[in-house]
PDB file of C-alpha atoms in Angstrom:
ATOM      1  CA  MET K  18     166.626 -57.838   8.334  1.00 39.00           C
ATOM      2  CA  THR K  19     165.308 -55.634  11.110  1.00 41.00           C
ATOM      3  CA  PRO K  20     166.779 -52.100  10.912  1.00 39.00           C
ATOM      4  CA  ASP K  21     167.977 -52.047  14.525  1.00 43.00           C
ATOM      5  CA  ARG K  22     169.971 -55.228  14.036  1.00 41.00           C
ATOM      6  CA  ALA K  23     171.242 -54.622  10.511  1.00 49.00           C
ATOM      7  CA  ALA K  24     173.597 -51.807  11.569  1.00 53.00           C
ATOM      8  CA  ASN K  25     173.239 -50.333   8.073  1.00 66.00           C
ATOM      9  CA  ALA K  26     174.880 -53.329   6.429  1.00 75.00           C
ATOM     10  CA  PRO K  27     174.999 -52.809   2.660  1.00 80.00           C
ATOM     11  CA  SER K  28     173.318 -55.493   0.623  1.00 82.00           C
ATOM     12  CA  MET K  29     175.747 -57.929  -0.960  1.00 94.00           C
ATOM     13  CA  SER K  30     173.119 -60.104  -2.608  1.00 93.00           C
ATOM     14  CA  PRO K  31     174.280 -62.089  -5.645  1.00 95.00           C
ATOM     15  CA  THR K  32     173.101 -61.459  -9.174  1.00 94.00           C
ATOM     16  CA  PRO K  33     169.809 -63.195 -10.031  1.00 93.00           C
ATOM     17  CA  GLY K  34     170.226 -66.853 -10.897  1.00 92.00           C
ATOM     18  CA  SER K  35     173.393 -67.342  -8.840  1.00 94.00           C
ATOM     19  CA  PRO K  36     173.550 -70.647  -6.946  1.00 96.00           C
ATOM     20  CA  PRO K  37     173.249 -70.533  -3.150  1.00 97.00           C
ATOM     21  CA  VAL K  38     176.360 -70.292  -0.994  1.00 98.00           C
ATOM     22  CA  GLU K  39     177.567 -73.608   0.408  1.00 98.00           C
ATOM     23  CA  TRP K  40     177.521 -73.724   4.204  1.00 98.00           C
ATOM     24  CA  LEU K  41     180.158 -76.040   5.687  1.00 98.00           C
ATOM     25  CA  ILE K  42     180.803 -76.784   9.371  1.00 98.00           C
ATOM     26  CA  SER K  43     183.865 -78.704  10.581  1.00 97.00           C
ATOM     27  CA  PRO K  44     183.130 -80.559  13.845  1.00 95.00           C
ATOM     28  CA  THR K  45     186.769 -80.893  14.966  1.00 97.00           C
ATOM     29  CA  LEU K  46     189.739 -78.517  15.248  1.00 98.00           C
ATOM     30  CA  VAL K  47     191.332 -77.757  11.881  1.00 98.00           C
ATOM     31  CA  PRO K  48     195.084 -77.025  11.646  1.00 97.00           C
ATOM     32  CA  TYR K  49     195.646 -73.515  10.358  1.00 96.00           C
ATOM     33  CA  GLU K  50     197.951 -74.432   7.470  1.00 96.00           C
ATOM     34  CA  ASP K  51     195.428 -76.992   6.224  1.00 96.00           C
ATOM     35  CA  SER K  52     192.642 -74.434   6.270  1.00 96.00           C
ATOM     36  CA  VAL K  53     194.671 -71.858   4.331  1.00 95.00           C
ATOM     37  CA  ALA K  54     195.570 -74.370   1.628  1.00 96.00           C
ATOM     38  CA  ARG K  55     191.958 -75.431   1.316  1.00 97.00           C
ATOM     39  CA  MET K  56     190.704 -71.828   1.248  1.00 96.00           C
ATOM     40  CA  GLU K  57     193.136 -70.790  -1.453  1.00 95.00           C
ATOM     41  CA  ALA K  58     192.230 -73.780  -3.616  1.00 97.00           C
ATOM     42  CA  ARG K  59     188.531 -73.110  -3.179  1.00 98.00           C
ATOM     43  CA  ALA K  60     188.898 -69.401  -3.953  1.00 97.00           C
ATOM     44  CA  GLU K  61     190.751 -70.203  -7.163  1.00 97.00           C
ATOM     45  CA  ALA K  62     188.042 -72.695  -8.153  1.00 98.00           C
ATOM     46  CA  ILE K  63     185.344 -70.102  -7.478  1.00 98.00           C
ATOM     47  CA  ALA K  64     187.194 -67.562  -9.642  1.00 97.00           C
ATOM     48  CA  ARG K  65     187.302 -70.116 -12.492  1.00 96.00           C
ATOM     49  CA  GLY K  66     183.618 -70.857 -12.132  1.00 95.00           C
ATOM     50  CA  ALA K  67     184.434 -74.421 -11.092  1.00 97.00           C
ATOM     51  CA  ALA K  68     183.006 -74.274  -7.555  1.00 97.00           C
ATOM     52  CA  ARG K  69     180.227 -72.559  -5.652  1.00 97.00           C
ATOM     53  CA  GLU K  70     180.826 -69.834  -3.125  1.00 98.00           C
ATOM     54  CA  GLN K  71     181.295 -71.143   0.407  1.00 98.00           C
ATOM     55  CA  VAL K  72     181.238 -70.174   4.074  1.00 98.00           C
ATOM     56  CA  TRP K  73     183.294 -72.526   6.228  1.00 98.00           C
ATOM     57  CA  LEU K  74     182.742 -72.521  10.014  1.00 98.00           C
ATOM     58  CA  LEU K  75     185.483 -74.069  12.114  1.00 98.00           C
ATOM     59  CA  GLU K  76     187.819 -73.737  15.093  1.00 98.00           C
ATOM     60  CA  HIS K  77     191.612 -73.882  15.216  1.00 98.00           C
ATOM     61  CA  PRO K  78     194.088 -75.142  17.807  1.00 98.00           C
ATOM     62  CA  PRO K  79     195.571 -72.189  19.773  1.00 98.00           C
ATOM     63  CA  ILE K  80     197.629 -70.009  17.412  1.00 97.00           C
ATOM     64  CA  TYR K  81     198.494 -66.418  16.619  1.00 95.00           C
ATOM     65  CA  THR K  82     198.268 -65.108  13.073  1.00 93.00           C
ATOM     66  CA  ALA K  83     199.936 -62.005  11.682  1.00 89.00           C
ATOM     67  CA  GLY K  84     198.172 -60.061   8.961  1.00 86.00           C
ATOM     68  CA  SER K  85     199.820 -57.920   6.313  1.00 84.00           C
ATOM     69  CA  SER K  86     200.028 -54.903   8.677  1.00 84.00           C
ATOM     70  CA  ALA K  87     201.339 -56.772  11.746  1.00 85.00           C
ATOM     71  CA  LYS K  88     204.152 -55.144  13.734  1.00 89.00           C
ATOM     72  CA  ASN K  89     206.747 -57.298  15.482  1.00 89.00           C
ATOM     73  CA  ALA K  90     206.369 -55.282  18.696  1.00 89.00           C
ATOM     74  CA  ASP K  91     202.739 -56.403  18.979  1.00 89.00           C
ATOM     75  CA  LEU K  92     203.772 -60.034  19.511  1.00 92.00           C
ATOM     76  CA  LEU K  93     204.209 -59.829  23.275  1.00 93.00           C
ATOM     77  CA  ASP K  94     204.456 -63.482  24.310  1.00 93.00           C
ATOM     78  CA  PRO K  95     204.607 -66.097  21.511  1.00 93.00           C
ATOM     79  CA  ARG K  96     203.278 -68.874  23.686  1.00 93.00           C
ATOM     80  CA  PHE K  97     201.536 -70.473  20.697  1.00 96.00           C
ATOM     81  CA  PRO K  98     202.643 -71.057  17.092  1.00 95.00           C
ATOM     82  CA  VAL K  99     202.699 -67.892  14.984  1.00 94.00           C
ATOM     83  CA  TYR K 100     201.660 -67.915  11.340  1.00 92.00           C
ATOM     84  CA  ARG K 101     202.161 -65.185   8.777  1.00 89.00           C
ATOM     85  CA  SER K 102     198.861 -64.725   7.020  1.00 87.00           C
ATOM     86  CA  GLY K 103     198.010 -63.140   3.695  1.00 79.00           C
ATOM     87  CA  ARG K 104     194.906 -61.508   5.110  1.00 84.00           C
ATOM     88  CA  GLY K 105     194.662 -57.844   5.966  1.00 77.00           C
ATOM     89  CA  GLY K 106     195.036 -56.589   9.518  1.00 81.00           C
ATOM     90  CA  GLN K 107     197.507 -57.194  12.313  1.00 86.00           C
ATOM     91  CA  TYR K 108     197.896 -59.875  15.017  1.00 90.00           C
ATOM     92  CA  THR K 109     194.976 -61.936  16.175  1.00 91.00           C
ATOM     93  CA  TYR K 110     194.414 -65.110  18.172  1.00 95.00           C
ATOM     94  CA  HIS K 111     192.510 -68.223  17.136  1.00 97.00           C
ATOM     95  CA  GLY K 112     191.689 -71.140  19.386  1.00 98.00           C
ATOM     96  CA  PRO K 113     189.034 -73.475  20.738  1.00 98.00           C
ATOM     97  CA  GLY K 114     185.824 -71.682  21.657  1.00 98.00           C
ATOM     98  CA  GLN K 115     186.243 -69.104  18.907  1.00 98.00           C
ATOM     99  CA  ARG K 116     184.013 -69.484  15.848  1.00 98.00           C
ATOM    100  CA  VAL K 117     185.971 -68.748  12.711  1.00 98.00           C
ATOM    101  CA  ALA K 118     184.006 -68.224   9.509  1.00 98.00           C
ATOM    102  CA  TYR K 119     186.036 -68.302   6.334  1.00 98.00           C
ATOM    103  CA  VAL K 120     184.024 -66.436   3.719  1.00 98.00           C
ATOM    104  CA  MET K 121     184.714 -67.295   0.090  1.00 98.00           C
ATOM    105  CA  LEU K 122     182.482 -65.104  -2.057  1.00 98.00           C
ATOM    106  CA  ASP K 123     182.755 -63.841  -5.617  1.00 98.00           C
ATOM    107  CA  LEU K 124     182.288 -60.090  -5.409  1.00 97.00           C
ATOM    108  CA  SER K 125     182.016 -59.949  -9.196  1.00 95.00           C
ATOM    109  CA  ARG K 126     178.590 -61.523  -8.717  1.00 94.00           C
ATOM    110  CA  ARG K 127     177.763 -59.105  -5.930  1.00 94.00           C
ATOM    111  CA  ARG K 128     179.491 -55.754  -5.593  1.00 93.00           C
ATOM    112  CA  ARG K 129     183.119 -54.909  -6.399  1.00 95.00           C
ATOM    113  CA  ASP K 130     183.539 -52.708  -3.357  1.00 95.00           C
ATOM    114  CA  VAL K 131     185.945 -53.860  -0.651  1.00 94.00           C
ATOM    115  CA  ARG K 132     184.821 -51.262   1.876  1.00 92.00           C
ATOM    116  CA  ALA K 133     181.175 -52.207   1.393  1.00 94.00           C
ATOM    117  CA  PHE K 134     182.119 -55.879   1.767  1.00 96.00           C
ATOM    118  CA  VAL K 135     183.872 -55.288   5.106  1.00 93.00           C
ATOM    119  CA  CYS K 136     180.920 -53.193   6.275  1.00 93.00           C
ATOM    120  CA  ALA K 137     178.577 -56.017   5.287  1.00 96.00           C
ATOM    121  CA  LEU K 138     180.636 -58.543   7.244  1.00 96.00           C
ATOM    122  CA  GLU K 139     180.482 -56.299  10.316  1.00 95.00           C
ATOM    123  CA  GLY K 140     176.749 -55.801   9.864  1.00 95.00           C
ATOM    124  CA  TRP K 141     176.235 -59.551   9.575  1.00 97.00           C
ATOM    125  CA  LEU K 142     178.024 -60.168  12.887  1.00 97.00           C
ATOM    126  CA  ILE K 143     176.267 -57.282  14.646  1.00 97.00           C
ATOM    127  CA  ALA K 144     172.897 -58.632  13.542  1.00 97.00           C
ATOM    128  CA  ALA K 145     173.707 -62.177  14.696  1.00 98.00           C
ATOM    129  CA  LEU K 146     174.985 -60.890  18.034  1.00 98.00           C
ATOM    130  CA  GLY K 147     171.790 -58.890  18.438  1.00 97.00           C
ATOM    131  CA  ASP K 148     169.816 -62.115  18.070  1.00 97.00           C
ATOM    132  CA  LEU K 149     171.947 -63.535  20.882  1.00 98.00           C
ATOM    133  CA  GLY K 150     171.195 -60.580  23.144  1.00 97.00           C
ATOM    134  CA  VAL K 151     174.463 -58.681  22.676  1.00 98.00           C
ATOM    135  CA  GLY K 152     174.411 -55.037  21.616  1.00 96.00           C
ATOM    136  CA  ALA K 153     177.530 -54.822  19.446  1.00 96.00           C
ATOM    137  CA  GLU K 154     178.702 -51.912  17.310  1.00 95.00           C
ATOM    138  CA  ARG K 155     181.219 -50.994  14.604  1.00 92.00           C
ATOM    139  CA  ARG K 156     183.823 -48.261  14.982  1.00 90.00           C
ATOM    140  CA  ALA K 157     185.083 -46.097  12.110  1.00 83.00           C
ATOM    141  CA  ASP K 158     188.643 -46.092  13.425  1.00 81.00           C
ATOM    142  CA  ARG K 159     188.818 -49.736  14.541  1.00 81.00           C
ATOM    143  CA  VAL K 160     187.974 -52.688  12.309  1.00 79.00           C
ATOM    144  CA  GLY K 161     185.922 -55.390  13.985  1.00 86.00           C
ATOM    145  CA  VAL K 162     182.896 -55.564  16.211  1.00 96.00           C
ATOM    146  CA  TRP K 163     182.862 -53.942  19.650  1.00 96.00           C
ATOM    147  CA  VAL K 164     180.742 -54.128  22.794  1.00 97.00           C
ATOM    148  CA  PRO K 165     180.450 -51.052  25.075  1.00 95.00           C
ATOM    149  CA  ARG K 166     181.486 -51.929  28.642  1.00 94.00           C
ATOM    150  CA  PRO K 167     180.181 -49.241  31.023  1.00 93.00           C
ATOM    151  CA  ASP K 168     180.982 -51.650  33.880  1.00 92.00           C
ATOM    152  CA  LYS K 169     184.735 -51.311  33.207  1.00 92.00           C
ATOM    153  CA  PRO K 170     187.107 -48.412  33.989  1.00 91.00           C
ATOM    154  CA  ARG K 171     187.327 -45.603  31.460  1.00 92.00           C
ATOM    155  CA  GLY K 172     190.531 -44.566  29.711  1.00 89.00           C
ATOM    156  CA  PRO K 173     192.960 -41.857  30.876  1.00 89.00           C
ATOM    157  CA  ALA K 174     191.029 -39.157  29.020  1.00 87.00           C
ATOM    158  CA  PHE K 175     187.721 -40.576  30.266  1.00 92.00           C
ATOM    159  CA  GLU K 176     187.170 -42.558  27.063  1.00 90.00           C
ATOM    160  CA  PRO K 177     184.461 -45.225  27.482  1.00 93.00           C
ATOM    161  CA  ALA K 178     185.630 -48.810  27.821  1.00 92.00           C
ATOM    162  CA  GLU K 179     184.872 -51.202  24.968  1.00 94.00           C
ATOM    163  CA  ASP K 180     185.722 -54.839  24.311  1.00 95.00           C
ATOM    164  CA  LYS K 181     186.220 -56.505  20.956  1.00 96.00           C
ATOM    165  CA  ILE K 182     184.066 -59.577  20.446  1.00 97.00           C
ATOM    166  CA  ALA K 183     184.802 -60.289  16.786  1.00 97.00           C
ATOM    167  CA  ALA K 184     187.740 -59.690  14.456  1.00 93.00           C
ATOM    168  CA  LEU K 185     187.801 -59.351  10.673  1.00 93.00           C
ATOM    169  CA  GLY K 186     190.591 -59.980   8.209  1.00 91.00           C
ATOM    170  CA  VAL K 187     190.000 -60.654   4.532  1.00 93.00           C
ATOM    171  CA  ARG K 188     191.909 -61.004   1.295  1.00 93.00           C
ATOM    172  CA  LEU K 189     190.644 -60.802  -2.268  1.00 95.00           C
ATOM    173  CA  ARG K 190     192.111 -62.448  -5.351  1.00 95.00           C
ATOM    174  CA  HIS K 191     190.374 -62.031  -8.699  1.00 96.00           C
ATOM    175  CA  TRP K 192     187.556 -60.440  -6.670  1.00 97.00           C
ATOM    176  CA  VAL K 193     187.019 -63.667  -4.699  1.00 98.00           C
ATOM    177  CA  SER K 194     187.310 -63.272  -0.932  1.00 97.00           C
ATOM    178  CA  PHE K 195     188.927 -65.623   1.544  1.00 96.00           C
ATOM    179  CA  HIS K 196     189.870 -65.559   5.219  1.00 95.00           C
ATOM    180  CA  GLY K 197     186.977 -63.846   7.040  1.00 95.00           C
ATOM    181  CA  VAL K 198     185.778 -63.319  10.611  1.00 96.00           C
ATOM    182  CA  ALA K 199     186.376 -64.716  14.087  1.00 97.00           C
ATOM    183  CA  LEU K 200     183.707 -64.515  16.791  1.00 98.00           C
ATOM    184  CA  ASN K 201     184.641 -65.083  20.438  1.00 98.00           C
ATOM    185  CA  VAL K 202     182.077 -67.558  21.705  1.00 98.00           C
ATOM    186  CA  ALA K 203     183.799 -69.127  24.724  1.00 98.00           C
ATOM    187  CA  PRO K 204     187.591 -69.052  24.221  1.00 98.00           C
ATOM    188  CA  ASP K 205     190.193 -68.739  26.954  1.00 97.00           C
ATOM    189  CA  LEU K 206     190.443 -64.939  26.930  1.00 96.00           C
ATOM    190  CA  SER K 207     193.803 -65.025  28.722  1.00 96.00           C
ATOM    191  CA  HIS K 208     195.333 -66.304  25.476  1.00 96.00           C
ATOM    192  CA  PHE K 209     194.861 -62.862  23.928  1.00 94.00           C
ATOM    193  CA  ALA K 210     197.464 -61.501  26.369  1.00 92.00           C
ATOM    194  CA  GLY K 211     200.243 -62.843  24.148  1.00 93.00           C
ATOM    195  CA  ILE K 212     199.552 -60.160  21.521  1.00 91.00           C
ATOM    196  CA  ALA K 213     198.315 -56.613  21.156  1.00 85.00           C
ATOM    197  CA  PRO K 214     195.132 -57.648  19.338  1.00 79.00           C
ATOM    198  CA  CYS K 215     194.944 -55.757  16.036  1.00 69.00           C
ATOM    199  CA  GLY K 216     197.669 -53.463  17.373  1.00 72.00           C
ATOM    200  CA  ILE K 217     195.408 -51.934  20.013  1.00 75.00           C
ATOM    201  CA  ARG K 218     197.049 -51.348  23.399  1.00 79.00           C
ATOM    202  CA  ALA K 219     194.856 -48.702  25.042  1.00 80.00           C
ATOM    203  CA  ALA K 220     193.823 -49.878  28.511  1.00 83.00           C
ATOM    204  CA  GLN K 221     190.123 -49.167  27.933  1.00 88.00           C
ATOM    205  CA  TYR K 222     189.977 -51.579  24.981  1.00 90.00           C
ATOM    206  CA  GLY K 223     189.924 -55.295  25.722  1.00 92.00           C
ATOM    207  CA  VAL K 224     188.418 -58.510  24.416  1.00 95.00           C
ATOM    208  CA  THR K 225     185.276 -60.311  25.464  1.00 97.00           C
ATOM    209  CA  SER K 226     183.149 -63.300  24.504  1.00 98.00           C
ATOM    210  CA  LEU K 227     179.551 -64.436  24.496  1.00 98.00           C
ATOM    211  CA  GLU K 228     180.347 -66.577  27.517  1.00 98.00           C
ATOM    212  CA  GLU K 229     181.808 -63.667  29.496  1.00 97.00           C
ATOM    213  CA  LEU K 230     178.776 -61.522  28.655  1.00 97.00           C
ATOM    214  CA  GLY K 231     176.356 -64.220  29.797  1.00 97.00           C
ATOM    215  CA  ALA K 232     174.904 -64.647  26.304  1.00 98.00           C
ATOM    216  CA  PRO K 233     173.943 -67.966  24.687  1.00 97.00           C
ATOM    217  CA  CYS K 234     177.133 -69.705  23.646  1.00 95.00           C
ATOM    218  CA  ALA K 235     176.075 -73.209  22.601  1.00 97.00           C
ATOM    219  CA  THR K 236     177.671 -73.789  19.212  1.00 96.00           C
ATOM    220  CA  PRO K 237     174.457 -74.859  17.390  1.00 97.00           C
ATOM    221  CA  VAL K 238     172.671 -71.732  18.639  1.00 98.00           C
ATOM    222  CA  VAL K 239     175.512 -69.436  17.550  1.00 98.00           C
ATOM    223  CA  ASP K 240     175.840 -71.149  14.173  1.00 98.00           C
ATOM    224  CA  ALA K 241     172.098 -70.828  13.542  1.00 98.00           C
ATOM    225  CA  ALA K 242     172.190 -67.090  14.277  1.00 98.00           C
ATOM    226  CA  LEU K 243     175.199 -66.648  11.990  1.00 98.00           C
ATOM    227  CA  ARG K 244     173.550 -68.506   9.133  1.00 98.00           C
ATOM    228  CA  ARG K 245     170.208 -66.760   9.465  1.00 97.00           C
ATOM    229  CA  ARG K 246     171.737 -63.294   9.433  1.00 97.00           C
ATOM    230  CA  PHE K 247     174.263 -64.169   6.718  1.00 97.00           C
ATOM    231  CA  GLU K 248     171.357 -64.944   4.423  1.00 96.00           C
ATOM    232  CA  ASP K 249     169.829 -61.541   5.190  1.00 95.00           C
ATOM    233  CA  VAL K 250     172.942 -59.779   3.899  1.00 95.00           C
ATOM    234  CA  PHE K 251     174.493 -62.160   1.354  1.00 97.00           C
ATOM    235  CA  GLY K 252     171.645 -64.329   0.112  1.00 96.00           C
ATOM    236  CA  PRO K 253     170.582 -67.983   0.325  1.00 97.00           C
ATOM    237  CA  THR K 254     172.760 -70.804   1.613  1.00 98.00           C
ATOM    238  CA  VAL K 255     172.669 -74.577   1.207  1.00 98.00           C
ATOM    239  CA  ASP K 256     174.398 -77.325   3.176  1.00 96.00           C
ATOM    240  CA  GLU K 257     177.571 -78.591   1.562  1.00 85.00           C
ATOM    241  CA  GLY K 258     176.900 -81.329  -0.943  1.00 75.00           C
ATOM    242  CA  GLN K 259     173.283 -80.394  -1.574  1.00 65.00           C
TER     243      GLN K 259
END
């Protein structure tokens, strides 16, 4: 992984001899409740040693999800169904045009360090976005992946404007992760107005997408960048069923 794109992502490579991570892509919208049930079952099977690790790429119908730290006041306009989620974090939006990657990895085979895992997820996304021509960054005080927007107005104290392009929210059970990341490829950005995304209300912080930034947003191109850079950080993958 090239240093300028890696964003200091810690290695989360598996122990030698571990099987490759299954890579699954769903071609149609997946209802949120169905995905959670499937994730939880898969995570339990991974913890038992009965299934391989898996990354599942999909999209949901328009919904809002509330993480374990969500505040009721941050649900501004519940125009879509709202689901309470077991993941960390606050409110976020999922919908068509947003690439969700549910990451089910056994950290016992990798590194039992939640902070390093989150940093690795951020580094993976930053590297993939770099391949797509987007200079994204992490922020110590704000989970997720951010894009500086010098073209937008600064904050009241002259803080630089930044837009969030990807959100993270994970949960671990028996050191197996589930839930994961959500990358804005070409969603309807107006749908984010129904919530204070991740509890952030400051005027200089918004949301953006690959489409809005003029970056490549064809799904096969985005998926290829995600897979290539995932392997740099987390190790080899294989198509489901192989």
